Structures are given as C-alpha cells and as structure tokens.
Amino acid sequence: MTEESKNNSRLFTDNEMDQLLSGFYRGEVPQALDSPPSSWPQLNAPLSEQRKTAELTVAPATATTETAPTVNRGIAVAVATLAACLMVIVFSNVNPPSEQPGTVKSVVEPGEPDNQLMNVSSDNANGALDENQTSLEEIDQIELVPVAPQTTEKDD
Amino acid sequence: MALEPPSNQDSQQELARVTETDQLDALYKENSRELWAIFYSQCSDPERAYDAVQECYLRLHAYNGEKIRDPRAWLLRVGQNWLRDVARRKSSSCKLSASLDEMPNSRFAAEDILASDENRTAIREALQQLLEDDRKVLVMKYSLSWSSIQMAKAMICSAAAIDMRLSRARRRLAELLQEQGYDND
C-alpha cells in the first residue's frame, strides 16, 4: 500500500464506525445461537427409557461377557504360574544337587544292561569283581601253556 | 412392545430430568449470547466461539459433580479452557466457506459476496490487533447491545471507564482499517 493511497482514504467518523461495527457483528453472530438445542443429548436417560432399551436389545449375558475375559485371563495366568512352579520343583528333585552342569557323566545307552559295567574301585582292589571271582590282583609267575590245536573229524 | 407404567421413583426421576432440561434451556437463553461474545472477543472466530458455547453447555449437561454455585462463571471457565486447548493444539481443520455454499441460492452477485467476505476478514484482522478488553467492549456494545452500565458491571469497572475504552477502541480500529486501505464507500 502506498503513502498516497493511505492519504486518500479518509478516517471513519463515529457514526460510520457505529454502522460498520453493528453490521459486522450482526453478521458474525451465528443464527443458531439464540435458540437452545431442540433436544439435549440423552446422557442420563430415565429408568423407563433404559428399561425400554433393555427390552428391545435384551442381552442378559452382556453383563457377564464384559467381565468374563478378565476373569478367564486371571485364571489362565494362575494355572500357568502353578504349572511352571510344579515343573521347577519336579526337575530340582530329579537332578541331585551333586550333579552340577558341566560335569562329565557316563553315557549309558537306553537299551544297554547295567552289568556290563566293570565295578572298579580302589577300595575293592583285591575283591572279586564278578561271579567268576575275577579280581584285579596282580599274580606273578603265570604260566602260559600253549593249547594244542583241536583235531577235527576231517583229519580223522 | 408394552411398557410398564413408570413407578413412583421413575416418575420422580423423570420429573427431575424435565426440570433439569428446563433449567438448562433457561440457562442457555440467559447466557449463551454473552458467553459467545466473550469467547468471540478471545478468538475472533465466530464458529469457534459458538463451538465453545456448545461445548461448555454439553459439559454442564453431563456434569455430575458437586453443586455448581455460579453456573455462568462455571460455563465461562469451561469455555475459556476449551478455547485455550484448541488454540494450543493449533488445529488446522479445513473450513468450508459458508458464503460460497450459499451462492447458488443467493440473490447477491458472487463478486459482492466475495467483496463482503474480504471486508469482514479485514475487520477481523484489525480487531485482532486491539487489546482483548477493547474487543470485549466492542462486542458487548455491538453484538449484545449492552449499555455502559451493564458492561461496567461485567468488567468490574466504572461506566465512564467503559465509555472511554469504547471510544478509544473505535478510534484505534478506524486507524487500523485506514492503514489497511479498507474501502469505506
């Protein structure tokens, strides 16, 4: 805006300002402002209307279904926690405390009988190890006698 | 579906509800225009000020707390807080131009409507440069048609001070419009 145009536009008189502002504010006020709403929202409907709604959309289980998921979830969490505790107790009883993880254990095949293992012990070095009285005691002067080959019927 | 006749307790509640609605209607008629004017003087947006009016009455309708001693002050506070929240959010919602919507059925030419719209925008911009109290007295004078005494009571000052503020606000607004090159012919 130039200075010349500023000078050309004259200042409003009081009367003109009155008319201008009256017209301006008359247009600014929303038309719906003066009339209250035809109906207020039914936030607190009376009991009779609530009963009517309940009869039209009867859903007796609605009240329980709202709380059921919460109850079921709580029960499920409790059962899972109990099961986890039981598993921890069972495993701690099965594994003796002496067996620490990382210790070397003899590996036994599932189908292998136990009597194939040799009972070797320093305390029982002179004792019999099995039913044939086999022992680990060292015996000197063992004579080794060659065994004559057995003849077969073909030789005869 | 047949309904049971309302019991005594139900009828009492319905009566209380009707009374409450009537009170709400009366409160709306009594205060809505003044509230709009005050909100408008704060935001200079007629639609937003109207939204604030509706919002505060809706909250009053849904209010279930302690008894409100001064409903007007309560409504004013709620509406002002709502306006403040909206301004903080700086919502940039797309607004339709009401004047353009009315064009097909309007008896005025489109150029006249747009020129009028531009003039209104210019006045709004000039009003926004005034002090809030100056805008308040202008809107009370020209929108509510309040007397100086009524305004003085609302703004807790003397009527002479209101007259002085009104005169000063008008003069300042005229200067601002002249600076903008507002066409007053």
XYZ file of C-alpha atoms in Angstrom, chain A residues 25-125:
101
model
C -21.250 -8.088 14.492
C -24.760 -8.782 13.233
C -23.232 -10.973 10.570
C -20.815 -12.612 12.958
C -23.370 -13.927 15.441
C -24.380 -17.482 14.472
C -28.067 -17.775 13.694
C -28.469 -20.867 15.838
C -27.020 -19.179 18.897
C -30.233 -17.711 20.250
C -32.271 -20.881 20.128
C -31.405 -23.642 22.581
C -30.914 -27.123 21.165
C -34.188 -28.869 20.356
C -33.177 -31.840 22.492
C -30.305 -32.282 24.835
C -28.287 -35.482 24.481
C -29.763 -38.362 26.450
C -26.843 -38.735 28.779
C -28.919 -39.566 31.826
C -31.960 -41.255 30.387
C -34.751 -42.036 32.864
C -35.246 -45.582 34.078
C -38.301 -46.177 31.901
C -36.291 -45.392 28.766
C -33.438 -47.538 29.995
C -35.876 -50.399 30.557
C -37.300 -49.929 27.073
C -33.867 -50.118 25.569
C -33.101 -53.188 27.615
C -36.265 -54.902 26.428
C -35.551 -54.163 22.807
C -31.991 -55.348 22.927
C -32.146 -57.914 25.643
C -28.793 -59.437 26.252
C -28.629 -60.979 29.716
C -25.190 -62.324 29.096
C -23.888 -58.941 28.128
C -23.022 -58.048 31.665
C -21.119 -61.289 32.161
C -19.366 -61.156 28.828
C -17.920 -57.823 29.730
C -16.262 -59.204 32.822
C -15.653 -62.765 31.603
C -12.466 -62.127 29.625
C -10.816 -60.552 32.623
C -11.721 -63.445 34.926
C -10.644 -66.083 32.416
C -7.382 -64.345 31.830
C -6.684 -64.276 35.555
C -7.435 -67.969 35.910
C -5.223 -68.838 32.953
C -2.338 -66.839 34.368
C -2.723 -68.535 37.763
C -2.786 -72.029 36.214
C 0.254 -71.293 34.056
C 2.172 -69.968 37.044
C 1.272 -73.045 39.110
C 2.345 -75.374 36.313
C 5.657 -73.578 35.961
C 6.277 -73.861 39.709
C 5.477 -77.591 39.656
C 7.876 -78.170 36.779
C 10.667 -76.364 38.593
C 10.068 -78.441 41.746
C 9.967 -81.734 39.832
C 13.168 -81.073 37.924
C 15.007 -79.939 41.012
C 14.091 -83.235 42.754
C 15.035 -85.459 39.805
C 18.510 -83.999 39.369
C 20.607 -84.483 42.535
C 22.374 -81.395 43.683
C 25.834 -83.047 43.320
C 25.441 -83.155 39.621
C 26.402 -79.794 38.534
C 26.027 -78.792 34.989
C 29.249 -79.277 33.114
C 30.401 -82.398 34.989
C 31.265 -85.444 32.915
C 28.710 -88.166 33.170
C 28.901 -91.684 31.884
C 26.703 -92.076 28.934
C 24.528 -95.131 29.065
C 22.611 -96.216 26.112
C 18.961 -96.771 26.842
C 18.926 -100.481 25.972
C 22.306 -101.390 27.462
C 22.262 -103.561 30.617
C 23.995 -102.275 33.689
C 26.012 -105.480 34.409
C 28.355 -104.851 31.517
C 29.972 -102.107 33.501
C 33.004 -103.202 35.423
C 32.952 -102.428 39.087
C 36.356 -100.838 39.512
C 37.240 -99.365 42.840
C 40.438 -98.777 44.759
C 38.825 -99.958 47.970
C 37.870 -103.210 46.484
C 41.051 -103.911 44.533
